[in-house]
mmCIF file of C-alpha atoms in Angstrom:
data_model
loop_
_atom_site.group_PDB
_atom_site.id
_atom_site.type_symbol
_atom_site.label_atom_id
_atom_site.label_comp_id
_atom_site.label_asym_id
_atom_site.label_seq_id
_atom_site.Cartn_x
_atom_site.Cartn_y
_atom_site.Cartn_z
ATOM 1 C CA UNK A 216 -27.240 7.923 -53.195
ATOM 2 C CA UNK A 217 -27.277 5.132 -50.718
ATOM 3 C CA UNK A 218 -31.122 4.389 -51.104
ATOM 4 C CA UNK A 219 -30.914 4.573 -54.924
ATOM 5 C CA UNK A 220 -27.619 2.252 -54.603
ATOM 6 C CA UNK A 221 -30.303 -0.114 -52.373
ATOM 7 C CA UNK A 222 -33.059 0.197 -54.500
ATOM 8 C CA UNK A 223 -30.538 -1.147 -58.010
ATOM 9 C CA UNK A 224 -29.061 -4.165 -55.734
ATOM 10 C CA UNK A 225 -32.425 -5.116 -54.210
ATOM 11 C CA UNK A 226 -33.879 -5.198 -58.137
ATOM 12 C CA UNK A 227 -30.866 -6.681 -59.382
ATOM 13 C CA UNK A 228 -31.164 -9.493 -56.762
ATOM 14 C CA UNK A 229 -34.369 -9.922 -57.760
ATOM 15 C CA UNK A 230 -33.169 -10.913 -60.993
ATOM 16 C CA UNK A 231 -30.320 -12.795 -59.514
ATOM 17 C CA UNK A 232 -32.586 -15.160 -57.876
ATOM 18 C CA UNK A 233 -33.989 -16.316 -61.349
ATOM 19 C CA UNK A 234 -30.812 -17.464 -62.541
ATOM 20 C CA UNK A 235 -28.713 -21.137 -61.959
ATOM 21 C CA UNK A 236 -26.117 -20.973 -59.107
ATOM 22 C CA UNK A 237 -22.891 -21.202 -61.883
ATOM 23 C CA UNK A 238 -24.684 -18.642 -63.948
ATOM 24 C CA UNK A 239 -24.980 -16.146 -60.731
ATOM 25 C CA UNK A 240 -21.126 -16.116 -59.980
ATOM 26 C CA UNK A 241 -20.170 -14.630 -63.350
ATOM 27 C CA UNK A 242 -23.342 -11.835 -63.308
ATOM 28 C CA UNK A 243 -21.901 -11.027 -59.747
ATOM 29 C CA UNK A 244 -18.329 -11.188 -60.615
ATOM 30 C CA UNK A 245 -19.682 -8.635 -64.290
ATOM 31 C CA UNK A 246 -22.015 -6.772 -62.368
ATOM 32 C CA UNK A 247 -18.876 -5.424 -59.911
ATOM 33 C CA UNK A 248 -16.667 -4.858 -62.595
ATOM 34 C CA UNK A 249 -19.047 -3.117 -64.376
ATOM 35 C CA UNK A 250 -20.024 -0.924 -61.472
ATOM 36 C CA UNK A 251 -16.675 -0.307 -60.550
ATOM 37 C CA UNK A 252 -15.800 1.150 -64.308
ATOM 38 C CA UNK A 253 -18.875 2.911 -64.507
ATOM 39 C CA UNK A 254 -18.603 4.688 -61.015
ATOM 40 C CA UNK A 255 -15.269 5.958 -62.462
ATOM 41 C CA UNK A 256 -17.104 6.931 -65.758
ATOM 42 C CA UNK A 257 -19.491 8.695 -63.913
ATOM 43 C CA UNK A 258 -17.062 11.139 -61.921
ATOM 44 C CA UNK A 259 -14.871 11.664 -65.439
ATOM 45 C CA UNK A 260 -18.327 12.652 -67.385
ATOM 46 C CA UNK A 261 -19.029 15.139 -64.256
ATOM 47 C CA UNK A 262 -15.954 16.613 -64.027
ATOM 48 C CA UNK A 263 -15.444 17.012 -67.735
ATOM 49 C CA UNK A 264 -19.025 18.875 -68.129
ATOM 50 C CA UNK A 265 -18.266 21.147 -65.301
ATOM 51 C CA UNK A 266 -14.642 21.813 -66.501
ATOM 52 C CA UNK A 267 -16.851 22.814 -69.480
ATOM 53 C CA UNK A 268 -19.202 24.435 -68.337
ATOM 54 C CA UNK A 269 -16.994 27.053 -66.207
ATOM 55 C CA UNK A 270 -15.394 28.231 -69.693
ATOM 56 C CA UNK A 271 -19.093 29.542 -70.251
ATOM 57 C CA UNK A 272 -21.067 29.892 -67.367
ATOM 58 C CA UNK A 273 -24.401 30.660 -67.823
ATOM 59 C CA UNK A 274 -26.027 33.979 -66.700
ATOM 60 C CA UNK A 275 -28.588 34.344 -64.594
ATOM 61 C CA UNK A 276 -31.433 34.645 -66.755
ATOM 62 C CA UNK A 277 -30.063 31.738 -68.715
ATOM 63 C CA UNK A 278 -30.057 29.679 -65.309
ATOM 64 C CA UNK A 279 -33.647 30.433 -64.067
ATOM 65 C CA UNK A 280 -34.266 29.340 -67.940
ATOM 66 C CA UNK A 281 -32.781 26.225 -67.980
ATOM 67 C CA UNK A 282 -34.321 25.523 -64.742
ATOM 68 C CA UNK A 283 -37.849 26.018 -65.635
ATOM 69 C CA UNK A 284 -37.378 24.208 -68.304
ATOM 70 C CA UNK A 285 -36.130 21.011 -66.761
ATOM 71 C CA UNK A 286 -39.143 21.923 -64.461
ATOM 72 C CA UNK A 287 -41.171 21.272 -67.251
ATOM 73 C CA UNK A 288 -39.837 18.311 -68.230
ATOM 74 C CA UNK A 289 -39.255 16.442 -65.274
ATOM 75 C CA UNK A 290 -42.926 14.757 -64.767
ATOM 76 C CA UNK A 291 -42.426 13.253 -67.879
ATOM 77 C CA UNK A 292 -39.270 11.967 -67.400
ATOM 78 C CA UNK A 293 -40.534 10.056 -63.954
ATOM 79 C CA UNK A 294 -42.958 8.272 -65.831
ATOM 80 C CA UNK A 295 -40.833 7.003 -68.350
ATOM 81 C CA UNK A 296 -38.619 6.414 -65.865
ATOM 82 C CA UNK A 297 -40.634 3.834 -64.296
ATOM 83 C CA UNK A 298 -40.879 1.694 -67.168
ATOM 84 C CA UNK A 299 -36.900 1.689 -68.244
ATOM 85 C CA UNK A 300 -36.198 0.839 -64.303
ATOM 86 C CA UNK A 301 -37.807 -2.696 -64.397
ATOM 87 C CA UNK A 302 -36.166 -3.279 -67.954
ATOM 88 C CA UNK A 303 -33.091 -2.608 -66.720
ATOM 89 C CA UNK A 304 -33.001 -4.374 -64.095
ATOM 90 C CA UNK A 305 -30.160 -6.927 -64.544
ATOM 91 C CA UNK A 306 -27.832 -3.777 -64.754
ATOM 92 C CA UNK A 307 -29.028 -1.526 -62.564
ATOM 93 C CA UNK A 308 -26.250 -1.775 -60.262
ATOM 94 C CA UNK A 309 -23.607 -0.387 -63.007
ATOM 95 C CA UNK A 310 -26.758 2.498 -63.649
ATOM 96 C CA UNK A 311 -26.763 3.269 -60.344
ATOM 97 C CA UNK A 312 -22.546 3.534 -59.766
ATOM 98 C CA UNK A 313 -22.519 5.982 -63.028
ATOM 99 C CA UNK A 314 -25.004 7.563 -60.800
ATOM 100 C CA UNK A 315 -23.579 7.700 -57.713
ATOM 101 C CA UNK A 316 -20.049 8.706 -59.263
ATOM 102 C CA UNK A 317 -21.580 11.630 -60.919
ATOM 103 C CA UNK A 318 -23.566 12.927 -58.087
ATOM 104 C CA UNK A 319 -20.200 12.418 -55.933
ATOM 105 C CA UNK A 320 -18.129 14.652 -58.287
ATOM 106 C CA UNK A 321 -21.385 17.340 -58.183
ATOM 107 C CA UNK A 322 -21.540 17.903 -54.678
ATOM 108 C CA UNK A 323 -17.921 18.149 -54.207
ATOM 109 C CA UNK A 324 -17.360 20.486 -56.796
ATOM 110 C CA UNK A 325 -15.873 24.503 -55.123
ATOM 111 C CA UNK A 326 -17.857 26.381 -57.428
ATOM 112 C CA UNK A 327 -21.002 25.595 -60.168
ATOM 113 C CA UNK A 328 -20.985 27.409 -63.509
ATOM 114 C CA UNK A 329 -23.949 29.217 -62.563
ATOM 115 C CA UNK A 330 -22.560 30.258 -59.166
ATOM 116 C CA UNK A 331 -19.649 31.803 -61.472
ATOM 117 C CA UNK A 332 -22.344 33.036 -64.347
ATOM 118 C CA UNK A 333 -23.746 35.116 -61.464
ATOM 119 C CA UNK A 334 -20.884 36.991 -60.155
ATOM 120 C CA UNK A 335 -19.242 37.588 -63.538
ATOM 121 C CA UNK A 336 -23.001 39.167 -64.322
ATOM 122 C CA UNK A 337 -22.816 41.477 -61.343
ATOM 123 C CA UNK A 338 -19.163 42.278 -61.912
ATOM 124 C CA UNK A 339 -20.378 43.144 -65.551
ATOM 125 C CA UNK A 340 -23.600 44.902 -64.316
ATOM 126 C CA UNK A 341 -22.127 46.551 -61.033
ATOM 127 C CA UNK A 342 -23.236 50.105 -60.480
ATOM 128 C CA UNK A 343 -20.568 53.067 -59.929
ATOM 129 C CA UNK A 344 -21.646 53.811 -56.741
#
């Protein structure tokens, strides 16, 4: 999170450094408001989707699914990827707080839907023995 959160200020500076001194002081002053709601935005979508997603959890054959296809799509993704990074480069900082919030409310998470998916599946599926 802290290398992506480098990588969107170092572009944005980039940008930055194109634009009149007066004009710089309000993108700054936009650009941290904006990253500051969309870092909260990020952790709400998260937490919301996982609330979600523990009503349903998936099973395990639905997981190893979902992963191979996101497998599948991922290579794709990178190379589009590229190109929407240097257009979006005068608001990558906000991007990359939405980001950062959502991985934050990920990884500190107790349990993932598929973690739950699993052991209701074995509960389901336990043998007698």
């Amino acid at each position: 999170m802290a290398m992506f959160s480098l990588f969107a200020l170092s572009l944005y500076a980039g940008v930055r450094d194109l634009l009149p001194s007066t004009v710089r002081v309000m993108c700054d002053g936009v650009q941290v408001a904006a990253s500051v709601v969309t870092l909260v935005w990020g952790w709400v979508a998260q937490r919301r989707g996982h609330r979600v997603a523990l009503l349903n959890p998936p099973t395990p054959s639905q997981t190893l699914q979902a992963k191979r296809d996101h497998n599948r799509r991922v290579p794709g993704r990178i190379a589009m990827g590229r190109g929407l990074v240097l257009l979006a480069a005068p608001v990558m900082p906000a991007f990359a707080a939405w980001i950062v919030g959502w991985l934050a409310a990920w990884l500190t998470v107790r349990e993932y839907p598929s973690e739950v998916g699993a052991r209701r599946w074995l509960e389901e599926h336990a043998t007698g023995t």
